[in-house]
Amino acid sequence: MGAWCLLVFVLSSVPGRDLPAMPAENFDKLVHAAVYGVLGALCLLAVLATWRLRAAVAATLAVGLATIYGISDELHQLLTPGRSCDIHDVMADLVGSVIGVAALSLLVIVRARKRIDRPQA
């Protein structure tokens, strides 16, 4: 998770003039959602490895952690030339983290059910 956060920080440090052109309007929101989907899933793995919490509490905490990092990332961009702090980016980060946490949660549930349904030898 730390490596992913470092990657996000480094990418957020790229000056605006050096960013590639987006292929469509608001395409950057999809990029935010994808990046924070991964971060949300990584946060969930970290939370599950650290504390024994109910699934809903762990998922909520993971989304919260990823979103807080998204807010800090937007604030960091205030210090980066040609970049800005955008609430819409934070919303995309939140949506992405929810999707990432939900996807990982579903994967865990499906895997658990397959283990349960597997006949014992």
mmCIF file of N, CA and C in Angstrom:
data_model
loop_
_atom_site.group_PDB
_atom_site.id
_atom_site.type_symbol
_atom_site.label_atom_id
_atom_site.label_comp_id
_atom_site.label_asym_id
_atom_site.label_seq_id
_atom_site.Cartn_x
_atom_site.Cartn_y
_atom_site.Cartn_z
ATOM 1 N N MET A 1 0.827 -1.177 0.000
ATOM 2 C CA MET A 1 0.000 0.000 0.000
ATOM 3 C C MET A 1 0.879 1.252 0.000
ATOM 4 N N GLY A 2 1.953 1.223 0.755
ATOM 5 C CA GLY A 2 2.852 2.367 0.810
ATOM 6 C C GLY A 2 3.448 2.697 -0.550
ATOM 7 N N ALA A 3 3.791 1.668 -1.304
ATOM 8 C CA ALA A 3 4.360 1.886 -2.634
ATOM 9 C C ALA A 3 3.326 2.538 -3.557
ATOM 10 N N TRP A 4 2.070 2.121 -3.440
ATOM 11 C CA TRP A 4 1.016 2.701 -4.273
ATOM 12 C C TRP A 4 0.811 4.177 -3.904
ATOM 13 N N CYS A 5 0.802 4.467 -2.601
ATOM 14 C CA CYS A 5 0.663 5.862 -2.156
ATOM 15 C C CYS A 5 1.831 6.709 -2.649
ATOM 16 N N LEU A 6 3.027 6.154 -2.622
ATOM 17 C CA LEU A 6 4.193 6.873 -3.125
ATOM 18 C C LEU A 6 4.047 7.147 -4.617
ATOM 19 N N LEU A 7 3.567 6.167 -5.369
ATOM 20 C CA LEU A 7 3.350 6.351 -6.803
ATOM 21 C C LEU A 7 2.339 7.478 -7.047
ATOM 22 N N VAL A 8 1.242 7.489 -6.303
ATOM 23 C CA VAL A 8 0.236 8.547 -6.435
ATOM 24 C C VAL A 8 0.871 9.905 -6.122
ATOM 25 N N PHE A 9 1.663 9.961 -5.060
ATOM 26 C CA PHE A 9 2.318 11.212 -4.674
ATOM 27 C C PHE A 9 3.250 11.707 -5.783
ATOM 28 N N VAL A 10 4.028 10.802 -6.326
ATOM 29 C CA VAL A 10 4.964 11.176 -7.393
ATOM 30 C C VAL A 10 4.203 11.687 -8.614
ATOM 31 N N LEU A 11 3.144 10.978 -9.000
ATOM 32 C CA LEU A 11 2.363 11.411 -10.157
ATOM 33 C C LEU A 11 1.681 12.756 -9.908
ATOM 34 N N SER A 12 1.282 12.992 -8.671
ATOM 35 C CA SER A 12 0.658 14.269 -8.317
ATOM 36 C C SER A 12 1.660 15.414 -8.286
ATOM 37 N N SER A 13 2.922 15.073 -8.270
ATOM 38 C CA SER A 13 3.970 16.090 -8.245
ATOM 39 C C SER A 13 4.371 16.556 -9.641
ATOM 40 N N VAL A 14 3.821 15.922 -10.667
ATOM 41 C CA VAL A 14 4.131 16.319 -12.038
ATOM 42 C C VAL A 14 3.438 17.650 -12.326
ATOM 43 N N PRO A 15 4.193 18.655 -12.757
ATOM 44 C CA PRO A 15 3.568 19.947 -13.069
ATOM 45 C C PRO A 15 2.501 19.805 -14.157
ATOM 46 N N GLY A 16 1.506 20.649 -14.071
ATOM 47 C CA GLY A 16 0.387 20.583 -15.001
ATOM 48 C C GLY A 16 0.796 20.659 -16.456
ATOM 49 N N ARG A 17 1.799 21.477 -16.769
ATOM 50 C CA ARG A 17 2.232 21.639 -18.167
ATOM 51 C C ARG A 17 2.849 20.359 -18.724
ATOM 52 N N ASP A 18 3.300 19.456 -17.858
ATOM 53 C CA ASP A 18 3.947 18.219 -18.292
ATOM 54 C C ASP A 18 2.977 17.036 -18.375
ATOM 55 N N LEU A 19 1.720 17.265 -18.029
ATOM 56 C CA LEU A 19 0.738 16.180 -18.078
ATOM 57 C C LEU A 19 0.300 15.924 -19.517
ATOM 58 N N PRO A 20 0.034 14.668 -19.855
ATOM 59 C CA PRO A 20 -0.456 14.386 -21.211
ATOM 60 C C PRO A 20 -1.888 14.915 -21.378
ATOM 61 N N ALA A 21 -2.244 15.191 -22.602
ATOM 62 C CA ALA A 21 -3.610 15.641 -22.895
ATOM 63 C C ALA A 21 -4.580 14.483 -22.648
ATOM 64 N N MET A 22 -5.736 14.806 -22.107
ATOM 65 C CA MET A 22 -6.752 13.793 -21.849
ATOM 66 C C MET A 22 -7.543 13.535 -23.131
ATOM 67 N N PRO A 23 -7.858 12.261 -23.409
ATOM 68 C CA PRO A 23 -8.558 11.939 -24.656
ATOM 69 C C PRO A 23 -10.014 12.412 -24.689
ATOM 70 N N ALA A 24 -10.578 12.711 -23.528
ATOM 71 C CA ALA A 24 -11.977 13.161 -23.475
ATOM 72 C C ALA A 24 -12.158 14.040 -22.242
ATOM 73 N N GLU A 25 -13.194 14.857 -22.286
ATOM 74 C CA GLU A 25 -13.496 15.705 -21.141
ATOM 75 C C GLU A 25 -13.824 14.822 -19.937
ATOM 76 N N ASN A 26 -13.298 15.187 -18.797
ATOM 77 C CA ASN A 26 -13.494 14.469 -17.531
ATOM 78 C C ASN A 26 -12.886 13.063 -17.515
ATOM 79 N N PHE A 27 -12.041 12.744 -18.483
ATOM 80 C CA PHE A 27 -11.369 11.446 -18.483
ATOM 81 C C PHE A 27 -10.518 11.276 -17.230
ATOM 82 N N ASP A 28 -10.002 12.403 -16.721
ATOM 83 C CA ASP A 28 -9.178 12.338 -15.513
ATOM 84 C C ASP A 28 -9.962 11.789 -14.321
ATOM 85 N N LYS A 29 -11.275 11.943 -14.333
ATOM 86 C CA LYS A 29 -12.096 11.402 -13.231
ATOM 87 C C LYS A 29 -12.075 9.877 -13.263
ATOM 88 N N LEU A 30 -12.066 9.301 -14.454
ATOM 89 C CA LEU A 30 -11.950 7.833 -14.576
ATOM 90 C C LEU A 30 -10.579 7.366 -14.089
ATOM 91 N N VAL A 31 -9.558 8.148 -14.390
ATOM 92 C CA VAL A 31 -8.211 7.812 -13.921
ATOM 93 C C VAL A 31 -8.178 7.859 -12.393
ATOM 94 N N HIS A 32 -8.755 8.917 -11.822
ATOM 95 C CA HIS A 32 -8.820 9.016 -10.362
ATOM 96 C C HIS A 32 -9.546 7.809 -9.775
ATOM 97 N N ALA A 33 -10.689 7.457 -10.337
ATOM 98 C CA ALA A 33 -11.472 6.336 -9.812
ATOM 99 C C ALA A 33 -10.677 5.038 -9.892
ATOM 100 N N ALA A 34 -9.983 4.821 -10.987
ATOM 101 C CA ALA A 34 -9.196 3.586 -11.133
ATOM 102 C C ALA A 34 -8.050 3.538 -10.122
ATOM 103 N N VAL A 35 -7.320 4.635 -10.007
ATOM 104 C CA VAL A 35 -6.177 4.684 -9.080
ATOM 105 C C VAL A 35 -6.652 4.474 -7.637
ATOM 106 N N TYR A 36 -7.754 5.125 -7.277
ATOM 107 C CA TYR A 36 -8.247 5.007 -5.911
ATOM 108 C C TYR A 36 -9.045 3.734 -5.683
ATOM 109 N N GLY A 37 -9.485 3.087 -6.758
ATOM 110 C CA GLY A 37 -10.061 1.749 -6.615
ATOM 111 C C GLY A 37 -9.000 0.782 -6.117
ATOM 112 N N VAL A 38 -7.825 0.870 -6.713
ATOM 113 C CA VAL A 38 -6.702 0.036 -6.265
ATOM 114 C C VAL A 38 -6.331 0.395 -4.830
ATOM 115 N N LEU A 39 -6.244 1.688 -4.534
ATOM 116 C CA LEU A 39 -5.876 2.099 -3.180
ATOM 117 C C LEU A 39 -6.916 1.631 -2.164
ATOM 118 N N GLY A 40 -8.188 1.728 -2.496
ATOM 119 C CA GLY A 40 -9.236 1.260 -1.584
ATOM 120 C C GLY A 40 -9.094 -0.222 -1.278
ATOM 121 N N ALA A 41 -8.835 -1.016 -2.309
ATOM 122 C CA ALA A 41 -8.646 -2.454 -2.104
ATOM 123 C C ALA A 41 -7.406 -2.724 -1.248
ATOM 124 N N LEU A 42 -6.325 -2.006 -1.515
ATOM 125 C CA LEU A 42 -5.113 -2.174 -0.712
ATOM 126 C C LEU A 42 -5.341 -1.756 0.744
ATOM 127 N N CYS A 43 -6.110 -0.690 0.938
ATOM 128 C CA CYS A 43 -6.443 -0.270 2.307
ATOM 129 C C CYS A 43 -7.262 -1.349 3.010
ATOM 130 N N LEU A 44 -8.185 -1.960 2.293
ATOM 131 C CA LEU A 44 -8.985 -3.028 2.902
ATOM 132 C C LEU A 44 -8.094 -4.194 3.313
ATOM 133 N N LEU A 45 -7.179 -4.586 2.459
ATOM 134 C CA LEU A 45 -6.251 -5.666 2.821
ATOM 135 C C LEU A 45 -5.450 -5.297 4.069
ATOM 136 N N ALA A 46 -4.988 -4.053 4.134
ATOM 137 C CA ALA A 46 -4.208 -3.606 5.295
ATOM 138 C C ALA A 46 -5.060 -3.601 6.560
ATOM 139 N N VAL A 47 -6.285 -3.120 6.460
ATOM 140 C CA VAL A 47 -7.182 -3.083 7.617
ATOM 141 C C VAL A 47 -7.470 -4.503 8.107
ATOM 142 N N LEU A 48 -7.769 -5.403 7.174
ATOM 143 C CA LEU A 48 -8.075 -6.788 7.552
ATOM 144 C C LEU A 48 -6.870 -7.488 8.176
ATOM 145 N N ALA A 49 -5.677 -7.128 7.718
ATOM 146 C CA ALA A 49 -4.459 -7.739 8.263
ATOM 147 C C ALA A 49 -4.080 -7.153 9.619
ATOM 148 N N THR A 50 -4.615 -5.984 9.936
ATOM 149 C CA THR A 50 -4.218 -5.277 11.152
ATOM 150 C C THR A 50 -5.195 -5.469 12.299
ATOM 151 N N TRP A 51 -6.493 -5.405 12.004
ATOM 152 C CA TRP A 51 -7.509 -5.469 13.055
ATOM 153 C C TRP A 51 -8.552 -6.529 12.751
ATOM 154 N N ARG A 52 -9.151 -7.035 13.811
ATOM 155 C CA ARG A 52 -10.277 -7.961 13.670
ATOM 156 C C ARG A 52 -11.556 -7.126 13.796
ATOM 157 N N LEU A 53 -12.095 -6.763 12.657
ATOM 158 C CA LEU A 53 -13.280 -5.916 12.610
ATOM 159 C C LEU A 53 -14.372 -6.612 11.806
ATOM 160 N N ARG A 54 -15.593 -6.219 12.073
ATOM 161 C CA ARG A 54 -16.687 -6.708 11.225
ATOM 162 C C ARG A 54 -16.438 -6.210 9.812
ATOM 163 N N ALA A 55 -16.955 -6.946 8.845
ATOM 164 C CA ALA A 55 -16.693 -6.637 7.437
ATOM 165 C C ALA A 55 -17.113 -5.213 7.074
ATOM 166 N N ALA A 56 -18.288 -4.801 7.526
ATOM 167 C CA ALA A 56 -18.781 -3.466 7.180
ATOM 168 C C ALA A 56 -17.901 -2.374 7.785
ATOM 169 N N VAL A 57 -17.425 -2.594 8.987
ATOM 170 C CA VAL A 57 -16.554 -1.615 9.639
ATOM 171 C C VAL A 57 -15.206 -1.558 8.911
ATOM 172 N N ALA A 58 -14.664 -2.702 8.558
ATOM 173 C CA ALA A 58 -13.388 -2.751 7.839
ATOM 174 C C ALA A 58 -13.513 -2.056 6.482
ATOM 175 N N ALA A 59 -14.605 -2.314 5.780
ATOM 176 C CA ALA A 59 -14.814 -1.695 4.466
ATOM 177 C C ALA A 59 -14.954 -0.181 4.595
ATOM 178 N N THR A 60 -15.715 0.257 5.585
ATOM 179 C CA THR A 60 -15.902 1.698 5.794
ATOM 180 C C THR A 60 -14.579 2.372 6.147
ATOM 181 N N LEU A 61 -13.806 1.738 6.997
ATOM 182 C CA LEU A 61 -12.500 2.284 7.376
ATOM 183 C C LEU A 61 -11.579 2.362 6.160
ATOM 184 N N ALA A 62 -11.573 1.326 5.339
ATOM 185 C CA ALA A 62 -10.717 1.318 4.152
ATOM 186 C C ALA A 62 -11.097 2.437 3.185
ATOM 187 N N VAL A 63 -12.394 2.614 2.953
ATOM 188 C CA VAL A 63 -12.848 3.699 2.078
ATOM 189 C C VAL A 63 -12.453 5.045 2.680
ATOM 190 N N GLY A 64 -12.623 5.188 3.985
ATOM 191 C CA GLY A 64 -12.265 6.433 4.657
ATOM 192 C C GLY A 64 -10.785 6.741 4.532
ATOM 193 N N LEU A 65 -9.947 5.741 4.731
ATOM 194 C CA LEU A 65 -8.499 5.952 4.628
ATOM 195 C C LEU A 65 -8.097 6.360 3.211
ATOM 196 N N ALA A 66 -8.646 5.668 2.223
ATOM 197 C CA ALA A 66 -8.315 5.995 0.833
ATOM 198 C C ALA A 66 -8.791 7.404 0.482
ATOM 199 N N THR A 67 -9.964 7.765 0.957
ATOM 200 C CA THR A 67 -10.510 9.089 0.656
ATOM 201 C C THR A 67 -9.718 10.187 1.357
ATOM 202 N N ILE A 68 -9.312 9.934 2.575
ATOM 203 C CA ILE A 68 -8.470 10.914 3.283
ATOM 204 C C ILE A 68 -7.156 11.109 2.530
ATOM 205 N N TYR A 69 -6.601 10.034 2.019
ATOM 206 C CA TYR A 69 -5.384 10.180 1.218
ATOM 207 C C TYR A 69 -5.680 10.994 -0.042
ATOM 208 N N GLY A 70 -6.861 10.766 -0.645
ATOM 209 C CA GLY A 70 -7.258 11.547 -1.818
ATOM 210 C C GLY A 70 -7.346 13.025 -1.507
ATOM 211 N N ILE A 71 -7.894 13.365 -0.345
ATOM 212 C CA ILE A 71 -7.977 14.773 0.067
ATOM 213 C C ILE A 71 -6.571 15.345 0.243
ATOM 214 N N SER A 72 -5.702 14.575 0.898
ATOM 215 C CA SER A 72 -4.328 15.065 1.097
ATOM 216 C C SER A 72 -3.608 15.213 -0.248
ATOM 217 N N ASP A 73 -3.916 14.344 -1.183
ATOM 218 C CA ASP A 73 -3.326 14.428 -2.518
ATOM 219 C C ASP A 73 -3.774 15.707 -3.228
ATOM 220 N N GLU A 74 -5.040 16.040 -3.103
ATOM 221 C CA GLU A 74 -5.534 17.279 -3.717
ATOM 222 C C GLU A 74 -4.890 18.503 -3.064
ATOM 223 N N LEU A 75 -4.724 18.479 -1.761
ATOM 224 C CA LEU A 75 -4.059 19.591 -1.076
ATOM 225 C C LEU A 75 -2.596 19.702 -1.513
ATOM 226 N N HIS A 76 -1.958 18.557 -1.698
ATOM 227 C CA HIS A 76 -0.574 18.534 -2.182
ATOM 228 C C HIS A 76 -0.482 19.195 -3.557
ATOM 229 N N GLN A 77 -1.500 19.004 -4.386
ATOM 230 C CA GLN A 77 -1.468 19.580 -5.733
ATOM 231 C C GLN A 77 -1.545 21.111 -5.719
ATOM 232 N N LEU A 78 -2.008 21.686 -4.606
ATOM 233 C CA LEU A 78 -1.982 23.143 -4.487
ATOM 234 C C LEU A 78 -0.556 23.675 -4.534
ATOM 235 N N LEU A 79 0.402 22.836 -4.151
ATOM 236 C CA LEU A 79 1.809 23.227 -4.128
ATOM 237 C C LEU A 79 2.538 22.869 -5.417
ATOM 238 N N THR A 80 1.825 22.242 -6.357
ATOM 239 C CA THR A 80 2.435 21.788 -7.602
ATOM 240 C C THR A 80 2.068 22.763 -8.724
ATOM 241 N N PRO A 81 3.057 23.314 -9.409
ATOM 242 C CA PRO A 81 2.766 24.284 -10.480
ATOM 243 C C PRO A 81 1.812 23.713 -11.534
ATOM 244 N N GLY A 82 0.816 24.508 -11.884
ATOM 245 C CA GLY A 82 -0.119 24.112 -12.929
ATOM 246 C C GLY A 82 -1.151 23.094 -12.501
ATOM 247 N N ARG A 83 -1.194 22.766 -11.223
ATOM 248 C CA ARG A 83 -2.182 21.805 -10.714
ATOM 249 C C ARG A 83 -3.123 22.537 -9.775
ATOM 250 N N SER A 84 -4.252 21.926 -9.484
ATOM 251 C CA SER A 84 -5.226 22.572 -8.611
ATOM 252 C C SER A 84 -5.874 21.547 -7.692
ATOM 253 N N CYS A 85 -6.538 22.048 -6.683
ATOM 254 C CA CYS A 85 -7.287 21.222 -5.738
ATOM 255 C C CYS A 85 -8.733 21.209 -6.236
ATOM 256 N N ASP A 86 -9.279 20.010 -6.490
ATOM 257 C CA ASP A 86 -10.602 19.896 -7.104
ATOM 258 C C ASP A 86 -11.472 18.930 -6.314
ATOM 259 N N ILE A 87 -12.605 19.410 -5.814
ATOM 260 C CA ILE A 87 -13.533 18.566 -5.057
ATOM 261 C C ILE A 87 -14.078 17.437 -5.928
ATOM 262 N N HIS A 88 -14.178 17.669 -7.238
ATOM 263 C CA HIS A 88 -14.665 16.616 -8.133
ATOM 264 C C HIS A 88 -13.663 15.458 -8.218
ATOM 265 N N ASP A 89 -12.393 15.781 -8.114
ATOM 266 C CA ASP A 89 -11.375 14.721 -8.074
ATOM 267 C C ASP A 89 -11.516 13.910 -6.788
ATOM 268 N N VAL A 90 -11.777 14.583 -5.677
ATOM 269 C CA VAL A 90 -11.979 13.880 -4.405
ATOM 270 C C VAL A 90 -13.196 12.966 -4.499
ATOM 271 N N MET A 91 -14.244 13.443 -5.132
ATOM 272 C CA MET A 91 -15.445 12.606 -5.294
ATOM 273 C C MET A 91 -15.139 11.381 -6.157
ATOM 274 N N ALA A 92 -14.350 11.571 -7.205
ATOM 275 C CA ALA A 92 -13.942 10.439 -8.039
ATOM 276 C C ALA A 92 -13.083 9.466 -7.233
ATOM 277 N N ASP A 93 -12.229 9.995 -6.363
ATOM 278 C CA ASP A 93 -11.413 9.146 -5.485
ATOM 279 C C ASP A 93 -12.310 8.324 -4.560
ATOM 280 N N LEU A 94 -13.310 8.968 -3.991
ATOM 281 C CA LEU A 94 -14.253 8.282 -3.099
ATOM 282 C C LEU A 94 -14.994 7.179 -3.839
ATOM 283 N N VAL A 95 -15.532 7.500 -4.990
ATOM 284 C CA VAL A 95 -16.275 6.496 -5.773
ATOM 285 C C VAL A 95 -15.352 5.340 -6.150
ATOM 286 N N GLY A 96 -14.150 5.655 -6.582
ATOM 287 C CA GLY A 96 -13.198 4.599 -6.932
ATOM 288 C C GLY A 96 -12.862 3.715 -5.756
ATOM 289 N N SER A 97 -12.655 4.317 -4.584
ATOM 290 C CA SER A 97 -12.317 3.511 -3.409
ATOM 291 C C SER A 97 -13.489 2.619 -2.998
ATOM 292 N N VAL A 98 -14.706 3.118 -3.124
ATOM 293 C CA VAL A 98 -15.876 2.281 -2.830
ATOM 294 C C VAL A 98 -15.924 1.096 -3.794
ATOM 295 N N ILE A 99 -15.693 1.349 -5.067
ATOM 296 C CA ILE A 99 -15.716 0.267 -6.068
ATOM 297 C C ILE A 99 -14.604 -0.743 -5.785
ATOM 298 N N GLY A 100 -13.404 -0.255 -5.467
ATOM 299 C CA GLY A 100 -12.290 -1.167 -5.173
ATOM 300 C C GLY A 100 -12.542 -2.014 -3.945
ATOM 301 N N VAL A 101 -13.074 -1.413 -2.890
ATOM 302 C CA VAL A 101 -13.388 -2.151 -1.662
ATOM 303 C C VAL A 101 -14.508 -3.154 -1.929
ATOM 304 N N ALA A 102 -15.527 -2.744 -2.665
ATOM 305 C CA ALA A 102 -16.638 -3.653 -2.979
ATOM 306 C C ALA A 102 -16.161 -4.822 -3.833
ATOM 307 N N ALA A 103 -15.331 -4.537 -4.817
ATOM 308 C CA ALA A 103 -14.825 -5.607 -5.691
ATOM 309 C C ALA A 103 -13.995 -6.616 -4.905
ATOM 310 N N LEU A 104 -13.106 -6.126 -4.057
ATOM 311 C CA LEU A 104 -12.291 -7.038 -3.250
ATOM 312 C C LEU A 104 -13.165 -7.819 -2.273
ATOM 313 N N SER A 105 -14.141 -7.169 -1.687
ATOM 314 C CA SER A 105 -15.046 -7.856 -0.756
ATOM 315 C C SER A 105 -15.795 -8.980 -1.455
ATOM 316 N N LEU A 106 -16.290 -8.707 -2.657
ATOM 317 C CA LEU A 106 -16.982 -9.753 -3.423
ATOM 318 C C LEU A 106 -16.047 -10.903 -3.763
ATOM 319 N N LEU A 107 -14.820 -10.577 -4.116
ATOM 320 C CA LEU A 107 -13.837 -11.621 -4.422
ATOM 321 C C LEU A 107 -13.583 -12.500 -3.201
ATOM 322 N N VAL A 108 -13.458 -11.896 -2.045
ATOM 323 C CA VAL A 108 -13.235 -12.649 -0.802
ATOM 324 C C VAL A 108 -14.435 -13.546 -0.508
ATOM 325 N N ILE A 109 -15.641 -13.026 -0.689
ATOM 326 C CA ILE A 109 -16.854 -13.813 -0.430
ATOM 327 C C ILE A 109 -16.941 -14.991 -1.391
ATOM 328 N N VAL A 110 -16.690 -14.761 -2.665
ATOM 329 C CA VAL A 110 -16.756 -15.838 -3.660
ATOM 330 C C VAL A 110 -15.724 -16.915 -3.353
ATOM 331 N N ARG A 111 -14.519 -16.504 -3.019
ATOM 332 C CA ARG A 111 -13.474 -17.485 -2.680
ATOM 333 C C ARG A 111 -13.843 -18.287 -1.435
ATOM 334 N N ALA A 112 -14.405 -17.626 -0.439
ATOM 335 C CA ALA A 112 -14.811 -18.323 0.789
ATOM 336 C C ALA A 112 -15.907 -19.334 0.489
ATOM 337 N N ARG A 113 -16.849 -18.968 -0.336
ATOM 338 C CA ARG A 113 -17.933 -19.896 -0.677
ATOM 339 C C ARG A 113 -17.418 -21.089 -1.464
ATOM 340 N N LYS A 114 -16.457 -20.867 -2.344
ATOM 341 C CA LYS A 114 -15.879 -21.977 -3.103
ATOM 342 C C LYS A 114 -15.174 -22.946 -2.164
ATOM 343 N N ARG A 115 -14.500 -22.423 -1.126
ATOM 344 C CA ARG A 115 -13.830 -23.294 -0.149
ATOM 345 C C ARG A 115 -14.850 -24.103 0.628
ATOM 346 N N ILE A 116 -15.945 -23.466 0.990
ATOM 347 C CA ILE A 116 -16.988 -24.141 1.774
ATOM 348 C C ILE A 116 -17.674 -25.207 0.931
ATOM 349 N N ASP A 117 -17.919 -24.899 -0.342
ATOM 350 C CA ASP A 117 -18.642 -25.805 -1.219
ATOM 351 C C ASP A 117 -17.778 -26.965 -1.730
ATOM 352 N N ARG A 118 -16.476 -26.860 -1.571
ATOM 353 C CA ARG A 118 -15.576 -27.902 -2.058
ATOM 354 C C ARG A 118 -15.769 -29.164 -1.205
ATOM 355 N N PRO A 119 -16.000 -30.309 -1.854
ATOM 356 C CA PRO A 119 -16.185 -31.545 -1.081
ATOM 357 C C PRO A 119 -14.886 -31.944 -0.368
ATOM 358 N N GLN A 120 -15.042 -32.418 0.860
ATOM 359 C CA GLN A 120 -13.892 -32.859 1.643
ATOM 360 C C GLN A 120 -13.492 -34.275 1.223
ATOM 361 N N ALA A 121 -12.216 -34.519 1.086
ATOM 362 C CA ALA A 121 -11.727 -35.848 0.673
ATOM 363 C C ALA A 121 -11.531 -36.741 1.872
#
